[in-house]
Each structure stands twice: as C-alpha cells, then as structure tokens.
Coordinates of C-alpha atoms and ligand atoms in Angstrom, one line a residue:
M9 CA 66.7 94.6 116.3
A10 CA 65.1 94.8 112.8
S11 CA 64.8 98.5 112.9
T12 CA 68.5 99.1 113.2
A13 CA 69.6 96.4 110.9
C14 CA 69.7 98.6 107.8
Y15 CA 71.7 101.5 109.3
K16 CA 74.7 100.8 107.2
P17 CA 74.7 99.8 103.6
A18 CA 76.5 96.6 104.4
A19 CA 73.3 95.3 105.9
Y20 CA 71.3 95.4 102.6
V21 CA 70.8 91.8 101.7
L22 CA 70.8 92.3 98.0
Q23 CA 73.7 94.7 97.8
F24 CA 76.4 94.1 95.2
R25 CA 79.4 92.4 96.7
A26 CA 82.7 92.5 94.8
G27 CA 84.3 89.1 95.2
R28 CA 87.4 88.5 97.2
T29 CA 90.0 87.4 94.7
K30 CA 92.5 84.7 95.5
V31 CA 96.0 85.9 96.3
D32 CA 98.0 85.9 93.1
R33 CA 101.5 85.7 94.6
K34 CA 103.4 86.2 91.4
V35 CA 101.4 89.1 90.2
A36 CA 101.5 90.6 93.6
A37 CA 105.3 90.2 93.7
E38 CA 105.7 91.8 90.3
N39 CA 103.5 94.7 91.3
A40 CA 105.4 95.2 94.5
S41 CA 108.8 95.1 92.9
E42 CA 107.6 97.6 90.4
V43 CA 106.4 99.8 93.2
T44 CA 109.5 99.4 95.3
A45 CA 111.6 100.2 92.2
S46 CA 110.3 103.8 92.4
A47 CA 110.4 103.9 96.1
D48 CA 111.0 107.6 96.8
S49 CA 108.3 109.0 94.6
A50 CA 105.0 107.5 95.8
P51 CA 103.4 105.5 93.1
S52 CA 100.5 107.2 91.3
H53 CA 97.0 105.8 91.2
F54 CA 93.7 106.7 89.7
I55 CA 92.4 108.8 92.6
R56 CA 95.5 110.9 92.6
N57 CA 95.1 111.4 88.9
I58 CA 91.5 112.5 89.3
V59 CA 92.5 115.0 92.0
A60 CA 95.4 116.3 89.9
E61 CA 93.1 116.7 86.9
D62 CA 90.5 118.5 88.9
L63 CA 93.1 121.0 90.1
Q64 CA 94.4 121.5 86.6
Q65 CA 90.9 122.2 85.4
G66 CA 90.3 124.6 88.2
R67 CA 87.4 122.6 89.7
N68 CA 86.3 123.3 93.3
L69 CA 88.1 126.7 93.1
G70 CA 91.4 124.9 93.3
R71 CA 90.5 123.3 96.7
V72 CA 91.2 119.7 97.8
H73 CA 89.3 118.7 100.9
T74 CA 88.9 115.1 102.0
R75 CA 87.7 113.4 105.1
F76 CA 88.1 110.2 107.0
P77 CA 84.7 109.1 108.3
P78 CA 84.8 106.3 110.8
E79 CA 81.8 105.0 112.6
P80 CA 82.7 104.9 116.3
N81 CA 81.5 101.3 116.7
G82 CA 84.9 99.6 117.0
Y83 CA 88.7 100.2 117.0
L84 CA 90.4 101.1 113.7
H85 CA 92.1 98.3 111.8
I86 CA 94.8 98.2 109.1
G87 CA 92.1 98.6 106.4
H88 CA 91.2 101.9 108.0
A89 CA 94.9 102.8 107.9
K90 CA 94.7 102.5 104.1
S91 CA 91.8 104.9 104.0
I92 CA 93.5 107.3 106.5
C93 CA 96.7 107.4 104.5
L94 CA 94.8 107.9 101.3
N95 CA 92.6 110.7 102.5
F96 CA 95.2 112.6 104.7
G97 CA 97.9 111.8 102.1
L98 CA 96.1 113.4 99.2
A99 CA 95.2 116.4 101.2
A100 CA 98.8 116.9 102.3
E101 CA 100.2 116.3 98.8
F102 CA 97.9 118.8 97.1
G103 CA 97.9 121.5 99.8
G104 CA 94.4 120.7 101.0
L105 CA 92.7 119.7 104.2
C106 CA 91.4 116.4 105.6
N107 CA 88.7 116.3 108.3
L108 CA 88.2 113.6 110.9
R109 CA 84.4 113.0 111.0
F110 CA 82.8 110.6 113.3
D111 CA 79.9 109.0 111.4
D112 CA 77.8 108.6 114.6
T113 CA 74.3 107.9 113.3
N114 CA 73.6 104.6 115.0
P115 CA 73.6 105.1 118.8
S116 CA 72.8 101.4 119.5
K117 CA 76.3 100.4 118.4
E118 CA 78.5 103.4 119.2
D119 CA 80.5 104.4 122.2
V120 CA 82.9 107.2 123.4
E121 CA 85.5 104.6 124.1
Y122 CA 85.7 104.1 120.3
V123 CA 85.9 107.9 119.7
H124 CA 88.9 108.1 122.0
S125 CA 90.7 105.1 120.5
I126 CA 90.1 106.4 116.9
R127 CA 91.6 109.8 117.8
E128 CA 94.6 108.2 119.3
D129 CA 95.2 105.8 116.4
V130 CA 94.9 108.4 113.7
R131 CA 97.4 110.6 115.6
W132 CA 99.7 107.7 116.1
L133 CA 99.7 107.0 112.4
G134 CA 101.1 110.5 112.1
F135 CA 98.1 112.5 110.8
D136 CA 96.7 115.8 112.2
W137 CA 93.2 117.0 111.6
G138 CA 93.8 120.4 113.3
D139 CA 90.5 121.7 114.7
R140 CA 88.5 119.9 112.1
E141 CA 87.0 117.2 114.3
Y142 CA 83.4 116.8 113.2
Y143 CA 80.5 114.5 114.1
A144 CA 77.5 113.6 111.9
S145 CA 75.5 114.1 115.1
D146 CA 76.4 117.8 115.0
Y147 CA 74.4 118.0 111.8
F148 CA 71.2 116.3 113.1
E149 CA 69.3 119.5 113.1
R150 CA 70.4 120.4 109.6
L151 CA 69.8 116.9 108.3
Y152 CA 66.3 117.1 109.7
G153 CA 65.8 120.4 107.8
F154 CA 67.1 118.8 104.6
A155 CA 64.6 116.0 105.0
V156 CA 61.8 118.5 105.5
Q157 CA 63.0 120.2 102.3
I158 CA 62.7 117.0 100.4
I159 CA 59.3 116.2 101.8
K160 CA 58.1 119.6 100.7
A161 CA 59.4 119.0 97.2
G162 CA 57.1 115.9 97.2
K163 CA 60.2 113.6 97.0
A164 CA 59.9 111.8 100.4
Y165 CA 57.1 110.2 102.4
V166 CA 56.4 108.6 105.7
C167 CA 55.9 104.9 105.3
D168 CA 54.1 102.5 107.8
L169 CA 55.5 99.3 106.4
S170 CA 57.4 97.1 108.8
A171 CA 61.0 96.1 108.0
D172 CA 59.8 92.7 106.8
Q173 CA 57.1 94.1 104.6
M174 CA 59.5 96.7 103.2
R175 CA 61.8 93.9 102.2
E176 CA 59.0 92.1 100.5
Y177 CA 57.9 95.2 98.6
R178 CA 61.5 95.9 97.5
G179 CA 61.6 93.2 94.9
T180 CA 64.8 91.4 93.8
L181 CA 67.6 91.9 91.4
T182 CA 65.4 90.3 88.7
E183 CA 62.0 91.6 89.8
P184 CA 60.9 95.2 90.2
G185 CA 59.6 96.3 93.6
R186 CA 56.0 97.4 94.3
N187 CA 55.0 100.9 95.5
S188 CA 54.3 101.2 99.2
P189 CA 50.6 101.8 99.9
F190 CA 51.7 104.9 101.8
R191 CA 53.6 106.4 98.9
D192 CA 51.0 108.9 97.9
R193 CA 50.4 110.6 101.2
S194 CA 50.0 114.3 100.9
I195 CA 52.9 116.6 101.6
D196 CA 51.1 118.0 104.6
E197 CA 50.3 114.6 106.0
N198 CA 54.0 113.6 105.5
L199 CA 55.2 116.8 107.3
N200 CA 52.9 116.2 110.2
L201 CA 53.8 112.5 110.5
F202 CA 57.5 113.2 110.3
E203 CA 57.2 115.8 113.0
S204 CA 55.4 113.3 115.2
M205 CA 58.1 110.8 114.5
K206 CA 60.6 113.3 115.8
A207 CA 58.4 114.1 118.8
G208 CA 58.5 110.5 119.9
K209 CA 54.9 109.7 119.3
F210 CA 55.7 106.2 117.7
P211 CA 57.6 103.2 118.9
D212 CA 60.8 101.9 117.3
G213 CA 60.3 100.6 113.8
A214 CA 56.7 101.8 113.5
R215 CA 57.4 104.2 110.6
T216 CA 60.2 105.4 108.4
L217 CA 60.8 108.3 106.2
R218 CA 61.6 107.2 102.6
A219 CA 62.8 108.9 99.5
K220 CA 60.3 108.7 96.6
I221 CA 62.5 107.6 93.8
D222 CA 61.7 104.5 91.7
M223 CA 60.5 101.1 92.9
A224 CA 61.4 99.7 89.5
S225 CA 65.0 100.9 89.4
S226 CA 67.6 98.3 88.4
N227 CA 69.6 99.6 91.4
L228 CA 68.0 98.4 94.6
N229 CA 69.4 101.4 96.5
M230 CA 67.1 103.6 94.5
R231 CA 63.9 101.7 95.4
D232 CA 62.6 104.3 97.8
P233 CA 65.4 104.0 100.3
V234 CA 64.9 104.8 104.0
M235 CA 66.2 108.2 105.1
Y236 CA 65.1 108.2 108.7
R237 CA 64.1 105.5 111.2
I238 CA 62.7 105.6 114.7
L239 CA 65.1 104.5 117.5
H240 CA 64.5 105.4 121.1
A241 CA 68.2 105.1 122.2
T242 CA 70.5 107.4 124.1
H243 CA 73.2 108.8 121.8
H244 CA 76.7 109.2 123.2
R245 CA 76.7 112.9 122.2
T246 CA 73.1 114.0 121.7
G247 CA 71.7 112.1 124.7
D248 CA 67.9 111.6 124.4
R249 CA 67.4 114.7 122.2
W250 CA 66.6 112.6 119.2
C251 CA 64.5 109.4 118.7
I252 CA 64.8 109.4 114.9
Y253 CA 68.2 108.9 113.3
P254 CA 69.2 109.4 109.6
T255 CA 70.5 106.4 107.7
Y256 CA 74.1 106.2 106.5
D257 CA 72.9 107.1 103.0
F258 CA 71.0 110.2 104.0
A259 CA 73.7 111.4 106.5
H260 CA 76.9 110.8 104.6
G261 CA 76.6 112.9 101.5
Q262 CA 74.9 115.8 103.3
S263 CA 77.7 115.8 105.9
D264 CA 80.3 115.8 103.1
S265 CA 78.4 118.7 101.6
I266 CA 78.1 120.7 104.8
E267 CA 81.9 120.4 105.3
G268 CA 82.7 121.5 101.8
I269 CA 84.4 118.2 101.0
T270 CA 85.6 118.0 97.3
H271 CA 86.5 114.3 97.0
S272 CA 84.5 111.8 99.1
I273 CA 86.6 108.7 98.9
C274 CA 85.0 105.4 100.0
T275 CA 85.3 101.7 99.5
L276 CA 83.8 99.8 96.5
E277 CA 80.8 98.5 98.3
F278 CA 79.4 102.1 98.1
E279 CA 79.6 102.2 94.3
D280 CA 76.0 101.2 94.0
H281 CA 75.1 103.9 96.5
R282 CA 76.6 106.7 94.4
P283 CA 73.4 107.3 92.4
L284 CA 71.6 107.8 95.7
Y285 CA 74.4 110.0 97.1
D286 CA 74.1 112.2 93.9
W287 CA 70.3 112.1 94.0
F288 CA 70.0 113.6 97.5
L289 CA 72.5 116.4 96.8
D290 CA 70.7 117.2 93.5
Q291 CA 67.3 117.4 95.2
L292 CA 68.8 119.7 97.8
G293 CA 70.7 121.9 95.4
V294 CA 73.7 122.2 97.8
H295 CA 77.5 121.8 97.3
H296 CA 78.0 118.5 95.6
P297 CA 81.2 116.6 96.4
Q298 CA 82.4 113.8 94.1
Q299 CA 82.2 110.3 95.5
I300 CA 85.1 108.0 94.3
E301 CA 85.3 104.4 95.3
F302 CA 88.5 102.2 95.7
A303 CA 89.1 98.6 96.6
R304 CA 89.2 97.9 100.3
L305 CA 92.2 96.2 101.8
N306 CA 92.0 92.5 102.5
L307 CA 94.9 90.6 104.1
T308 CA 95.7 86.9 104.2
Y309 CA 95.2 85.1 107.5
T310 CA 93.3 88.2 108.8
V311 CA 89.7 89.3 109.2
L312 CA 89.1 93.0 108.6
S313 CA 85.5 93.5 109.5
K314 CA 84.5 95.3 112.7
R315 CA 81.6 93.0 113.1
K316 CA 84.0 90.0 113.3
L317 CA 86.6 91.8 115.3
I318 CA 84.0 92.7 117.9
Q319 CA 83.1 89.0 118.1
L320 CA 86.7 88.1 118.8
V321 CA 86.8 90.6 121.6
Q322 CA 83.4 89.9 123.1
H323 CA 83.8 86.1 123.1
Q324 CA 87.4 86.5 124.5
Y325 CA 89.2 84.8 121.7
V326 CA 91.7 87.6 122.3
S327 CA 92.5 89.7 125.4
G328 CA 91.0 92.9 124.0
W329 CA 91.0 95.3 121.0
D330 CA 94.7 95.8 121.6
D331 CA 95.7 92.1 121.7
P332 CA 98.9 91.9 119.7
R333 CA 97.2 89.4 117.4
M334 CA 94.5 91.8 116.4
P335 CA 94.8 93.6 113.1
T336 CA 93.7 96.8 114.8
L337 CA 96.1 99.7 115.0
A338 CA 96.1 99.4 118.8
G339 CA 97.0 95.7 118.4
F340 CA 99.9 96.4 115.9
R341 CA 101.2 99.2 118.1
R342 CA 101.3 97.0 121.2
R343 CA 103.0 94.3 119.2
G344 CA 105.7 96.7 118.3
Y345 CA 104.8 97.7 114.7
T346 CA 105.9 101.2 113.9
S347 CA 103.5 103.7 112.3
E348 CA 106.2 104.3 109.6
A349 CA 106.1 100.6 108.6
I350 CA 102.3 100.7 108.3
R351 CA 102.4 103.9 106.2
T352 CA 105.0 102.5 103.9
F353 CA 102.8 99.4 103.5
C354 CA 99.8 101.5 102.7
D355 CA 101.8 103.4 100.0
R356 CA 103.1 100.3 98.4
I357 CA 99.9 98.3 98.1
G358 CA 98.6 101.1 96.0
V359 CA 95.0 102.0 95.3
A360 CA 92.9 100.0 92.8
K361 CA 89.4 99.6 91.5
R362 CA 89.3 95.9 91.8
N363 CA 89.2 93.9 95.1
S364 CA 92.1 91.7 95.9
T365 CA 93.9 90.2 98.8
V366 CA 97.4 91.3 99.9
D367 CA 99.8 88.8 101.4
I368 CA 100.4 89.6 105.0
A369 CA 104.1 88.8 104.3
M370 CA 104.3 92.1 102.5
L371 CA 103.3 94.0 105.7
E372 CA 105.9 92.1 107.7
H373 CA 108.5 92.9 105.0
C374 CA 107.8 96.6 105.4
L375 CA 108.1 96.2 109.1
R376 CA 111.4 94.4 109.0
E377 CA 112.8 97.0 106.6
D378 CA 112.0 99.7 109.2
L379 CA 113.0 97.8 112.3
N380 CA 116.2 96.6 110.8
K381 CA 117.3 100.2 110.7
R382 CA 116.1 101.3 114.1
A383 CA 116.2 98.3 116.4
A384 CA 119.1 97.9 118.8
R385 CA 120.5 94.4 118.9
A386 CA 120.5 92.4 122.2
M387 CA 120.9 88.9 123.4
A388 CA 118.1 86.9 124.9
V389 CA 117.6 83.2 125.4
L390 CA 114.0 82.0 125.0
R391 CA 114.4 78.3 126.0
P392 CA 117.5 78.3 128.2
I393 CA 119.8 75.4 128.8
K394 CA 122.7 75.8 131.2
V395 CA 126.3 75.8 130.1
V396 CA 129.2 75.5 132.6
I397 CA 132.6 76.5 131.2
Q398 CA 134.9 74.3 133.3
N399 CA 138.2 76.0 132.6
Y400 CA 136.8 79.5 133.2
P401 CA 137.7 80.9 136.6
E402 CA 134.8 80.7 139.0
D403 CA 134.7 84.4 140.2
Q404 CA 135.8 86.0 136.9
V405 CA 133.5 88.3 134.9
E406 CA 134.5 89.9 131.6
E407 CA 132.7 92.8 130.1
L408 CA 132.7 92.1 126.3
E409 CA 132.0 94.7 123.7
A410 CA 128.9 94.2 121.5
V411 CA 127.7 96.2 118.6
N412 CA 124.3 97.8 119.0
N413 CA 123.3 98.0 115.4
P414 CA 125.6 96.9 112.5
E415 CA 123.2 98.8 110.2
D416 CA 123.8 102.1 112.1
H417 CA 127.2 102.6 113.8
S418 CA 126.0 105.8 115.4
M419 CA 124.0 103.5 117.8
G420 CA 127.4 102.6 119.3
T421 CA 128.4 99.6 121.4
R422 CA 127.6 98.2 124.8
T423 CA 129.2 95.6 127.0
V424 CA 127.8 92.3 128.0
P425 CA 129.0 90.3 131.0
F426 CA 130.6 86.9 130.4
S427 CA 131.1 84.4 133.2
R428 CA 131.6 80.7 133.9
V429 CA 127.9 79.8 133.9
L430 CA 125.9 80.8 130.8
Y431 CA 122.6 80.0 129.2
I432 CA 122.3 79.1 125.5
E433 CA 119.2 78.2 123.4
E434 CA 118.0 74.7 123.8
E435 CA 117.7 74.2 120.1
D436 CA 121.4 75.2 119.6
F437 CA 122.5 71.9 121.1
R438 CA 121.9 68.4 119.8
E439 CA 123.2 65.4 121.5
D440 CA 122.9 63.5 118.2
P441 CA 123.4 66.1 115.6
P442 CA 121.8 65.3 112.2
K443 CA 123.8 65.9 109.1
G444 CA 124.2 69.7 108.5
F445 CA 123.7 70.6 112.1
F446 CA 126.8 72.8 112.9
R447 CA 125.9 74.2 116.3
L448 CA 126.9 72.7 119.6
S449 CA 127.1 68.9 120.2
P450 CA 129.3 66.6 122.2
G451 CA 132.9 67.0 121.1
R452 CA 132.1 69.9 118.7
E453 CA 133.0 73.6 118.8
V454 CA 130.9 76.6 118.4
R455 CA 131.5 80.4 118.7
L456 CA 129.7 82.4 121.3
R457 CA 128.8 85.8 119.8
Y458 CA 131.2 88.5 120.9
A459 CA 133.0 86.0 123.1
Y460 CA 135.0 82.8 122.7
I461 CA 134.9 79.4 121.0
I462 CA 133.6 76.7 123.3
K463 CA 133.6 72.9 123.1
C464 CA 131.1 70.6 124.6
V465 CA 132.9 67.9 126.7
G466 CA 130.0 66.4 128.7
V467 CA 126.2 66.3 129.2
I468 CA 124.6 66.0 132.6
K469 CA 121.1 64.5 132.7
D470 CA 118.4 64.1 135.2
P471 CA 118.8 60.5 136.2
Q472 CA 115.0 60.1 136.5
T473 CA 113.7 61.8 133.4
G474 CA 116.8 61.8 131.2
A475 CA 116.3 65.5 130.5
I476 CA 119.4 67.5 129.8
M477 CA 120.3 69.7 132.8
E478 CA 123.6 71.0 132.0
L479 CA 126.3 71.1 129.3
Q480 CA 129.9 70.9 130.4
C481 CA 132.1 72.9 128.1
T482 CA 135.6 74.3 127.9
Y483 CA 136.6 77.5 126.2
D484 CA 139.7 78.5 124.2
P485 CA 141.1 81.7 125.8
E486 CA 142.9 82.5 122.6
T487 CA 139.8 83.0 120.6
K488 CA 138.2 86.1 122.1
S489 CA 136.3 88.1 119.5
G490 CA 138.3 91.0 118.2
S491 CA 141.6 89.6 119.5
S492 CA 144.6 88.8 117.2
Q493 CA 143.8 85.1 117.5
S494 CA 140.1 85.4 116.9
S495 CA 140.2 84.4 113.3
R496 CA 140.0 80.6 114.0
K497 CA 137.0 79.4 112.1
V498 CA 134.1 77.3 113.4
K499 CA 131.0 76.7 111.5
A500 CA 128.4 78.4 113.7
T501 CA 128.0 81.4 116.1
I502 CA 125.3 81.3 118.7
H503 CA 123.9 83.7 121.2
W504 CA 124.0 83.4 125.0
V505 CA 123.6 85.2 128.3
S506 CA 125.5 85.0 131.6
A507 CA 123.4 83.1 134.1
A508 CA 124.2 85.3 137.1
H509 CA 123.8 88.6 135.3
S510 CA 120.8 87.8 133.1
V511 CA 117.2 88.6 134.1
E512 CA 114.2 86.3 133.9
A513 CA 111.5 87.5 131.5
E514 CA 108.3 86.4 129.9
V515 CA 108.2 86.4 126.1
R516 CA 105.1 86.1 124.0
L517 CA 105.3 84.7 120.5
Y518 CA 102.5 85.4 118.1
H519 CA 101.5 83.4 115.1
H520 CA 98.7 84.0 112.5
M521 CA 95.3 84.5 114.2
F522 CA 93.8 82.2 111.6
S523 CA 95.1 79.0 110.2
K524 CA 93.7 79.5 106.7
E525 CA 94.9 82.1 104.2
D526 CA 91.2 83.0 103.7
P527 CA 89.6 82.8 107.1
D528 CA 86.2 82.7 105.4
E529 CA 87.0 79.5 103.6
V530 CA 85.1 76.9 105.7
P531 CA 83.4 73.5 105.1
E532 CA 79.7 73.6 105.0
G533 CA 78.0 74.1 108.4
R534 CA 81.1 75.8 109.9
D535 CA 81.9 79.4 110.2
W536 CA 85.0 81.6 110.1
L537 CA 85.5 81.1 113.9
S538 CA 86.4 77.5 113.2
N539 CA 89.5 78.7 111.4
I540 CA 91.0 80.4 114.5
N541 CA 94.5 79.1 115.0
P542 CA 94.5 77.5 118.5
T543 CA 98.2 78.1 118.8
S544 CA 98.4 81.8 117.8
L545 CA 99.8 82.7 121.1
E546 CA 102.8 81.0 122.7
V547 CA 103.9 82.2 126.2
L548 CA 107.4 81.4 127.3
K549 CA 107.9 82.2 131.0
T550 CA 111.5 81.3 131.8
C551 CA 113.4 83.3 129.2
R552 CA 116.7 85.0 130.2
I553 CA 117.6 88.4 128.9
E554 CA 120.8 90.3 129.0
P555 CA 120.9 92.8 131.9
L556 CA 120.5 96.0 129.8
L557 CA 117.2 94.7 128.4
A558 CA 115.7 94.8 131.9
S559 CA 115.6 98.6 131.7
A560 CA 114.0 98.6 128.2
K561 CA 111.0 100.9 128.0
A562 CA 107.7 100.6 126.2
G563 CA 108.2 101.9 122.7
D564 CA 111.8 100.6 122.4
H565 CA 112.5 98.2 119.6
Y566 CA 115.0 95.4 119.8
Q567 CA 116.3 92.7 117.6
F568 CA 117.1 89.7 119.8
E569 CA 120.0 88.2 117.9
R570 CA 119.0 85.3 115.7
L571 CA 115.4 85.4 117.0
G572 CA 113.5 88.3 115.7
Y573 CA 112.2 91.7 116.6
F574 CA 110.8 92.3 120.1
C575 CA 109.4 95.1 122.2
V576 CA 108.3 95.6 125.8
D577 CA 104.6 94.8 126.3
P578 CA 103.3 98.2 127.3
V579 CA 100.4 96.7 129.3
D580 CA 101.8 93.8 131.3
S581 CA 105.5 94.4 131.6
R582 CA 106.8 95.3 135.1
T583 CA 110.3 96.3 136.2
E584 CA 110.6 93.2 138.4
R585 CA 109.2 91.0 135.7
P586 CA 109.7 92.2 132.1
V587 CA 107.3 91.0 129.4
F588 CA 108.3 91.1 125.8
N589 CA 106.3 90.7 122.6
R590 CA 107.7 89.2 119.5
T591 CA 106.9 91.8 116.8
A592 CA 108.2 89.6 113.9
T593 CA 110.6 86.8 113.2
L594 CA 113.7 87.5 111.1
R595 CA 112.7 85.3 108.2
D596 CA 111.4 87.4 105.4
T597 CA 109.0 85.3 103.3
W598 CA 108.0 88.3 101.2
A599 CA 111.5 88.9 100.0
N600 CA 111.6 85.3 98.9
I601 CA 108.3 85.6 97.1
Q602 CA 109.6 88.7 95.3
K603 CA 112.8 86.8 94.3
A604 CA 110.8 83.8 93.0
G605 CA 108.6 86.2 91.1
K606 CA 111.5 87.8 89.4
K607 CA 113.1 84.5 88.4
G608 CA 109.8 82.9 87.2
Ligands
LIG5 P1 84.1 97.4 108.6 O1 83.7 96.9 107.3 O2 85.4 96.9 109.1 O3 83.1 97.3 109.7 P2 83.4 100.0 108.0 O4 83.5 100.4 106.6 O5 82.1 99.7 108.5 O6 84.5 98.9 108.4 P3 83.8 102.6 108.9 O7 84.1 103.1 110.3 O8 82.6 103.0 108.2 O9 84.0 101.1 109.0 O10 85.1 103.0 108.0 C1 85.6 104.3 107.9 C2 86.3 104.4 106.6 O11 87.3 103.4 106.4 C3 85.3 104.3 105.4 O12 85.5 105.3 104.5 C4 85.6 102.9 104.9 O13 85.3 102.8 103.5 C5 87.1 102.7 105.2 N1 87.5 101.3 105.3 C6 86.9 100.4 106.1 N2 87.5 99.2 105.9 C7 88.4 99.4 105.0 C8 89.4 98.5 104.4 N3 89.4 97.2 104.7 N4 90.2 99.0 103.4 C9 90.1 100.3 103.1 N5 89.3 101.2 103.7 C10 88.4 100.7 104.6
LIG6 MG1 81.6 101.5 106.6

C-alpha cells in the first residue's frame, strides 16, 4: 500500500546508504586480538567517550538515560542484541536508566506476538527495564498536540498530493524539489483539515500533514517530510481510536523527549535524519536529547533485515522465527547459544562509525569459549556402526568412570556402561585406510574412550548390497583406562556407546543458512533467496546416545565428545524420543584466523 510505504526511513528511495564493506579478515583478526587482549575491561568506543564527557561537563544534570526502541513487526535478531547491549550497557555502566520502548506507529505491520517475543528476548539477554516499558502509541495524543503546535507556528501544512506526486515534487539528489501547491494554506485551514483527517473524513492516502521546511534542501529528509498519514487500520493497542498515524521521524524524537532520554543511540542510516530530529525538537522547544549514530552489525552468511527474515518465515524456508538457523535471538536460544556468549560477542565487536561485516566465525568463537567451560561431556554416536567384541563375556556389563568436564573438575564424574555389543561412528572405521588414517581398520587397534583397546578382526557385510553390517573385534583386558597397564599406546581414541544401554535419538545438524558470505551477492536477475543453502539442515534419525543423555533437559548444554556442542531441542524433544540440536562444531575457524593474522 503506497500510503504505508514511507513509515520507516528505510523506505525512502533516495536515502543515503552506507556501503557494506567486504570482510577484511586480517584487520578483523587484529582488532579482535587487540580487544581480547584487554578482555576484563570492556573496550572503549566513541559513544562511551561522549557519554563520559557529557557527565564530566555536567550536561543533562548528570543523568544518563537511553532506550531500546524496537518496532514490534518481527522478532529480535543479533543486530538488535548489539543495540540492546549498547543501550542497556551504557546505562548500567554510568548509573543511568534504559527504557524499553515499542515504536508501534505502523499498525499494518505490527502484532502483539512480536511485543511478547521482544520482551522475552531482552530479558533472556540479561537486561531489565524495570517498570519503564513504554509505547509510542501511548503518546499519540501528545504527538497530535505537538503537530497542532507546529501547524499553529505556521511550520506544517496539510497536503493533498498523492504518494506518487509527492515523490515527483521531491526532486532528486542533484535537483531541488518543488513546493507543493498546498504549501501556502492558511493556519486555520490546516488546523481544520488536520482535525478532519483525525476525525476519519478522508480515505487512506488522501492527505498528509507535512513539515514546512525547505524543498531545496540538499538533505532530502528536510524537503517537507511527512509527519502524519491517514491509515484506517486497527492498532494492536489503540484499536480504532486513530486513523492517522505519525511517521517514524515525527514520533521518534518526540517520544525520546517525553521520556527524558539523554542519548538517543541509533544506527547509521538515521544520520541524515538527525537534522530533522533536531528541527522538530527545536520547533517545539522541549527537552532535546542528542542523537548519536553507530554502524549496524552485519554478519557473514547471514541476513539481518526483518523484511527478509519475515520472508524466510512466511515462505517456510525455515520452520519459524525460532528455527535454529535463524539469526534471531529466539533461534540462537533454541540452537543452544547462551546469552553470555552473545553479550561477549557484542562487547568484542565494538562500536564504530563505519559499516563493516563481522565474520560469523567470531560469534562461534565466543560461543565455544563459553560452552567449553560449562558444557558437560557425553558420548553419542551420530552414524552408528555395530561392533561386537568377541572375547568379551556375553552377559557382562562394566560401569566405567568418565570425566564430566576436564575444564572444570567440580563437575565430577559419571559412569558409562560397557558391554559386548557397542556402536561406534561410521567414519571411525575404514576398510581400506588411506595414509594417515589411524582409527579402526582391519587388523588395526584403536582405544575406546574410558575403556579398552580393541582390534578389528573381521567385517560382516550384507551379501546383497555389500554394506558393512558389523565389525568383529577383540579387546585387550589389560588396557582398561586408568589401570596400571593402560599406558600401552595406540594412535587414536574414539567414542562409542553400549548398544543395549544407549537410547535412540534424532540429531539436527545446522550449516550456514546462505551459501555466500554476502547473501546479497547475486548474478543479475536473481535475488538473495537464490543464495539459500539447500543443505543448511541435516537430520539424523538413528543416532545413539549414552543413557544419561536421555534425561537431559531443555537448557542443558553438552559437548558430545569429538563431535561438537549440542542441546535438547526445547520444542520437539520428547522423553521417549529425544531430539538434539548441534549448537556448534568443535573446530574453531576464528581462532585460526586470529593466529594467521598474528603471523602475517
Ligand atoms: P531491520 O533493519 O532488521 O528491519 P529495524 O532497524 O527496522 O531493523 P527496529 O525494530 O527499528 O528494527 O530496531 C530497533 C533498534 O535496533 C533500532 O535502534 C535499530 O537501529 C537497532 N538495530 C536494528 N538492526 C540493527 C543491527 N543490524 N545492528 C545494530 N543495531 C540494529
Ligand atoms: Mg529501524
């Protein structure tokens, strides 16, 4: 609908767009290593310096008051986390306050489902807004009053141009715009018409209220921007009380002012809106917060635009907003990310004035650092192949001691049952081992973690298909882990589970959602959707997990030995059929990038 298209500044066609810069791995690695070097004291940045300076100069009567202002038109993503950490973080650091304000000025796109999810996600990240939960819609009456004040000052007028005509009159970056033929309406006529707009006398898009600024301004945002438009839509909070709604530009600064915000922090695309932000507040003569812009977060292999994320959900490329492949906080949470890891990441990427793209490997690095400390180890076999230990007594079961977390001995030990029939990982056996393959193969030995050394003495195959059905092995009873004879060396140790004691489970492996580092990089005639990775989800249905894992709860984190970090899927897992999500693999590409950066 043309009349709603301009609600948010992002929709202005001619708006300044800071370019997305290519990932510079080496620079990124250097920056990150600098930052990690001073890990305990959060790195400083230009916004913190501004706030500190303001406090030192006694500005704002020594107050620091920020806000996080989401529009409830989608779930929060990791870019929002950066903004949340910044706004709540500064308030906490300087003894100030941070409000949660729903910027709900466009009823055609907004929904209470999003309000609920946003609350939950901000809380999950670890931030508390106390009783300061506000809504731009709570200010509709006051905003209307502000608009009347500006009309009375002769600085706003009701315009009858259609959206298309307005665009035509606006001019371009190189050509000035032309005055609207309705620009010189009298104050009284404007007041009457504006009241009639409010009273519902005109259809959608028939008229707008515009600020009377300068149609020749070099800044397109100052060419008589729209303050109000007509939209007969039911609002999730105000119902049908209003049929005119303020634009982002007219609502945002005034909402900041009403709440006594001192530092209004937003992303770079609003830089060219700042003169307008200032203009409205100057006209009204009210408390005037300072708008400060910073570079939004971009991540490789990821899209962070609600418009695009909505498309992924609506067209069912994913199972929902909380699909573990989504870069939403709900998706990360379901996948097993911790809020601590996300906050650490947000601290480390810093706050800059220039747009850039962060390597997703850095986020995974922060995650592994956190999970390595807290995740209990366990054994699971994703692609099982049966092993029968021929010289092990048929009815014998041994409970072997296993360490829960070598990084944290306070997490103790557990026992894992060992018996004659086991499962090992398909890829830990090769009938024809290539050079350098030291795991199990015919005639070769391998150590079973926490157990014994076994040797492969035979392979049973399906006579029809030739597929391997069973490995016949023997074990060396002298080599039990922890025993006096256990020091005999073999080249590899592999994980396993006891067939009779293990439980079947489904495991979901996730890969990047997009196959290109920059999902927007497409050949002519294609769009970003063509870069969706068709194999981003791999479902394994016949995995075997050690018995204790069957009682794992949502929210528990595990490291499956040699495989990665996993968690119980909080939505689909059942006691009788556990479902695990792979949170991350063990390989840390970011650590390697950092190392390479230091050497180079
Ligand atoms: P999107 O572009 O994904 O639709 P948005 O800016 O329209 O996001 P809002 O709900 O308006 O979404 O965002 C709330 C706050 O979060 C704003 O202050 C916005 O600047 C900030 N924000 C949004 N995306 C990012 C990002 N990628 N990095 C940092 N901050 C962001
Ligand atoms: Mg926005």
